[in-house]
Tab-separated table of C-alpha atoms in Angstrom:
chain	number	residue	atom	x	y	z
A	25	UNK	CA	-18.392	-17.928	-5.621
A	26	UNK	CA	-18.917	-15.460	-3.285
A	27	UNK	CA	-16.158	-13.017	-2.148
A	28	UNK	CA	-14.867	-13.841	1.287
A	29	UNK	CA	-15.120	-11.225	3.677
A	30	UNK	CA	-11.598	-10.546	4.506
A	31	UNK	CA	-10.767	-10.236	0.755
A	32	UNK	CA	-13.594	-7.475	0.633
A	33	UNK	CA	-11.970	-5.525	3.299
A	34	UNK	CA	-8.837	-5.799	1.832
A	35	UNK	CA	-9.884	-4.371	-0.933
A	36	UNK	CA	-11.552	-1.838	1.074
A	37	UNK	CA	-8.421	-0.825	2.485
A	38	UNK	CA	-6.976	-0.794	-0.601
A	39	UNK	CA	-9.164	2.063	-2.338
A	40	UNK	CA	-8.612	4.253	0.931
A	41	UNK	CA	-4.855	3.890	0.658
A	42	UNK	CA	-5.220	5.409	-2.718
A	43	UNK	CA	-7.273	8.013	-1.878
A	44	UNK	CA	-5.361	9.152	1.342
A	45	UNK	CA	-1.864	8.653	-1.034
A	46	UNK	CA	-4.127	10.887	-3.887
A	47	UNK	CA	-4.507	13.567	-0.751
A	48	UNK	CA	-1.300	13.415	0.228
A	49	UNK	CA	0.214	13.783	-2.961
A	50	UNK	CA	-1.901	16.531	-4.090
A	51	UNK	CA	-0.859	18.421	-0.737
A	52	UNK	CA	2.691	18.064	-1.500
A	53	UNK	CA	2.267	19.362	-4.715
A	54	UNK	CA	0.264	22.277	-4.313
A	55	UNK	CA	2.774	22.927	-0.785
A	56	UNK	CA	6.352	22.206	-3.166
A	57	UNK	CA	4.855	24.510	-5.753
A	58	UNK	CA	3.497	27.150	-3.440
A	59	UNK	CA	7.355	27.193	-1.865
A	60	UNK	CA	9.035	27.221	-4.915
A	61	UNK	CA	6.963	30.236	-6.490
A	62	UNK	CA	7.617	32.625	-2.765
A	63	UNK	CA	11.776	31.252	-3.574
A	64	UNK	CA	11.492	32.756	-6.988
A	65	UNK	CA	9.890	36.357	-5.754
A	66	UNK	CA	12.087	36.705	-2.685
A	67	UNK	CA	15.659	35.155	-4.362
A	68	UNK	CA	15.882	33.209	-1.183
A	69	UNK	CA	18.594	30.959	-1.007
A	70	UNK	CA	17.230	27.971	-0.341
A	71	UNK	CA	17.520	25.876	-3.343
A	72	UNK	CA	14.563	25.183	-5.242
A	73	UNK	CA	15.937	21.789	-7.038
A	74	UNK	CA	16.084	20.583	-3.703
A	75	UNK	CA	12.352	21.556	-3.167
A	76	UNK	CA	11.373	19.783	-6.444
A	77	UNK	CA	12.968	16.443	-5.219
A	78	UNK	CA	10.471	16.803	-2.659
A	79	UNK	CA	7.879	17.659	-5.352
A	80	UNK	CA	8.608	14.108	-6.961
A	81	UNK	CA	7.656	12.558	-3.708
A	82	UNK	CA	4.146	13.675	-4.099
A	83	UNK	CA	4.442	12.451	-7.866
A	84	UNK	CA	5.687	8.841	-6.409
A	85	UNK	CA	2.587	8.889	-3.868
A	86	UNK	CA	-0.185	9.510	-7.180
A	87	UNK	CA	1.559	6.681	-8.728
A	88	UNK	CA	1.658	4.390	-5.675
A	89	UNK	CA	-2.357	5.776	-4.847
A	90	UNK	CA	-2.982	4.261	-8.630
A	91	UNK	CA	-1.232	0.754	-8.141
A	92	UNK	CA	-3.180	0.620	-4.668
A	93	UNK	CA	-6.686	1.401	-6.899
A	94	UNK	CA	-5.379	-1.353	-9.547
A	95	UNK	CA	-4.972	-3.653	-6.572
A	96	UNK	CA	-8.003	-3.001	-5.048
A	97	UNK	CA	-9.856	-3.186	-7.884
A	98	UNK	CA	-8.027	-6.454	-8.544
A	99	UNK	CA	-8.992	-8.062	-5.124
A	100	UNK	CA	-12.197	-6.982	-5.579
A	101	UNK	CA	-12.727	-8.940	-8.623
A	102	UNK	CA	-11.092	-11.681	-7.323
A	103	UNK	CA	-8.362	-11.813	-9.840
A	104	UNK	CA	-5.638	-14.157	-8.848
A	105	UNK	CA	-3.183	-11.569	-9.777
A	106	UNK	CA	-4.008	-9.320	-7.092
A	107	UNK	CA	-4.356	-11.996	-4.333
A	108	UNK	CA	0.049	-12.773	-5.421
A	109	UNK	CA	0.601	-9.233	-5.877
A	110	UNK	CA	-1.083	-8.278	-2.125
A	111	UNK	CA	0.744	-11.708	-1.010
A	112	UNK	CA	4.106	-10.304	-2.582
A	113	UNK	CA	3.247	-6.486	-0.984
A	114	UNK	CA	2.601	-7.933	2.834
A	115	UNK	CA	5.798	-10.239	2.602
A	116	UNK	CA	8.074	-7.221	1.480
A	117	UNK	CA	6.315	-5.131	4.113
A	118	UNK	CA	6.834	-7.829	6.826
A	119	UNK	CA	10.827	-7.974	5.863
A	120	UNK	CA	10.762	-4.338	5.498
A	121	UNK	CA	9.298	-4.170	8.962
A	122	UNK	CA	11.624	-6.902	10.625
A	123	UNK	CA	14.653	-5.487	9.095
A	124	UNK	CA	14.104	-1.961	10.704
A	125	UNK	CA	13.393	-3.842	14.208
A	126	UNK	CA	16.799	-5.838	14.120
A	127	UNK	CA	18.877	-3.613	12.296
A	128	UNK	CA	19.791	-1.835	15.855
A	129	UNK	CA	17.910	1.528	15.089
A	130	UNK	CA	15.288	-0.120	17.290
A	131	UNK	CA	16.767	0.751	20.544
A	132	UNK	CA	15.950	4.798	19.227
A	133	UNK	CA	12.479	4.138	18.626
A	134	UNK	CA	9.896	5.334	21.253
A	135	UNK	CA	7.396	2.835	22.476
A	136	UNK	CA	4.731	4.286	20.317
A	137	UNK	CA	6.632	3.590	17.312
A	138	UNK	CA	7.601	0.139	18.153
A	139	UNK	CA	4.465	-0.669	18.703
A	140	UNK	CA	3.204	0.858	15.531
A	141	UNK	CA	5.699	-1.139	14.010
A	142	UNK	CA	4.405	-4.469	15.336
A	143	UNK	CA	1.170	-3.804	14.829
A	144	UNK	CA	1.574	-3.327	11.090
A	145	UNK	CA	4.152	-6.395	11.004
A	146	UNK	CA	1.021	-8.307	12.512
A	147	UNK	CA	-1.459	-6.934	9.809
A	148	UNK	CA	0.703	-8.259	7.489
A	149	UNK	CA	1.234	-11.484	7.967
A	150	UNK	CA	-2.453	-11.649	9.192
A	151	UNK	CA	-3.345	-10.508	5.211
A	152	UNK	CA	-0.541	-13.060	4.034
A	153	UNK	CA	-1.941	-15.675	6.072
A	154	UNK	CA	-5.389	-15.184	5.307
A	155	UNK	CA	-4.722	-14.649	1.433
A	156	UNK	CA	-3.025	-18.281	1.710
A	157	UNK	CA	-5.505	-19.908	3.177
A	158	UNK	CA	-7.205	-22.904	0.653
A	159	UNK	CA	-10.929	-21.699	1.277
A	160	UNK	CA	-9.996	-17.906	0.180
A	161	UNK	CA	-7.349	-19.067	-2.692
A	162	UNK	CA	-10.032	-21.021	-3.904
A	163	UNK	CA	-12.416	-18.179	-4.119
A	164	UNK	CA	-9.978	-16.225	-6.295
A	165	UNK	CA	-9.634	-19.841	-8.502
A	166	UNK	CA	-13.379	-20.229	-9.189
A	167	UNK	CA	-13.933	-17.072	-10.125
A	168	UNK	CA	-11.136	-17.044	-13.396
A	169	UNK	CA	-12.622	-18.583	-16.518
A	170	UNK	CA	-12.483	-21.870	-17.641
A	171	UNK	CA	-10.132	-22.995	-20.063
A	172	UNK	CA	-11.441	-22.766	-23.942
A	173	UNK	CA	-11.377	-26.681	-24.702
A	174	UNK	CA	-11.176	-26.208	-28.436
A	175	UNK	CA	-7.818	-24.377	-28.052
């Protein structure tokens, strides 16, 4: 079967999430370890373990910018796996996002960032939706292999 379009865009979206996460990541990095190097020639008294802890943040985004290529390449392939773990992803997002609306912080927010903030709690359950629906499942169904009859 043919990949839906939605999944390929997904997918899509997926592999340019990893790279932007990759560039991000990178930039920390190479900006952590630039800082940390001027600390160590100047004695400055910021603290550099403080710096690294930011440093680790760029190592969390390389490993979050693989998972996203795993996931993309997943969707791509249409392995089942991917379609629960984006499923799984979109629902955590979607509590993540409600969560931060209700949790009274809200009323700080500008109207840029609520809106932000719904429009990603909308793409979300758009991709949950969409992932759930029987024509695409069964897309992701017909494409694993069928089961060895001889055991």
């Amino acid at each position: 079967m043919r990949r839906p379009l939605g999944v390929t865009i997904i997918a899509i979206s997926c592999y340019l999430l990893a790279v932007l996460f990759v560039c991000l990541g990178i930039a920390i990095i190479l900006r952590v370890t630039a800082l940390v190097n001027m600390i160590h020639q100047t004695d400055s008294s910021v603290t550099v373990g403080a710096l690294q802890s930011v440093g680790l943040g760029g190592i969390a985004l390389l490993f979050a910018a693989a998972l996203e290529a795993v996931l993309g390449r997943g969707l791509w392939r249409l392995k089942n796996w991917a379609r629960i773990v984006a499923i799984v992803l979109s629902a955590l997002g979607v509590v993540s996002l409600l969560q931060e609306l209700f949790a009274g912080d809200a009323a700080r927010w500008s109207i840029l960032t609520l809106f932000w903030n719904m429009f990603w709690l909308a793409i979300n359950a758009l991709i949950i939706w969409y992932l759930l629906k029987p024509d695409v499942s069964a897309a992701f169904r017909s494409n694993q292999p069928a089961p060895n009859p001889n055991g």
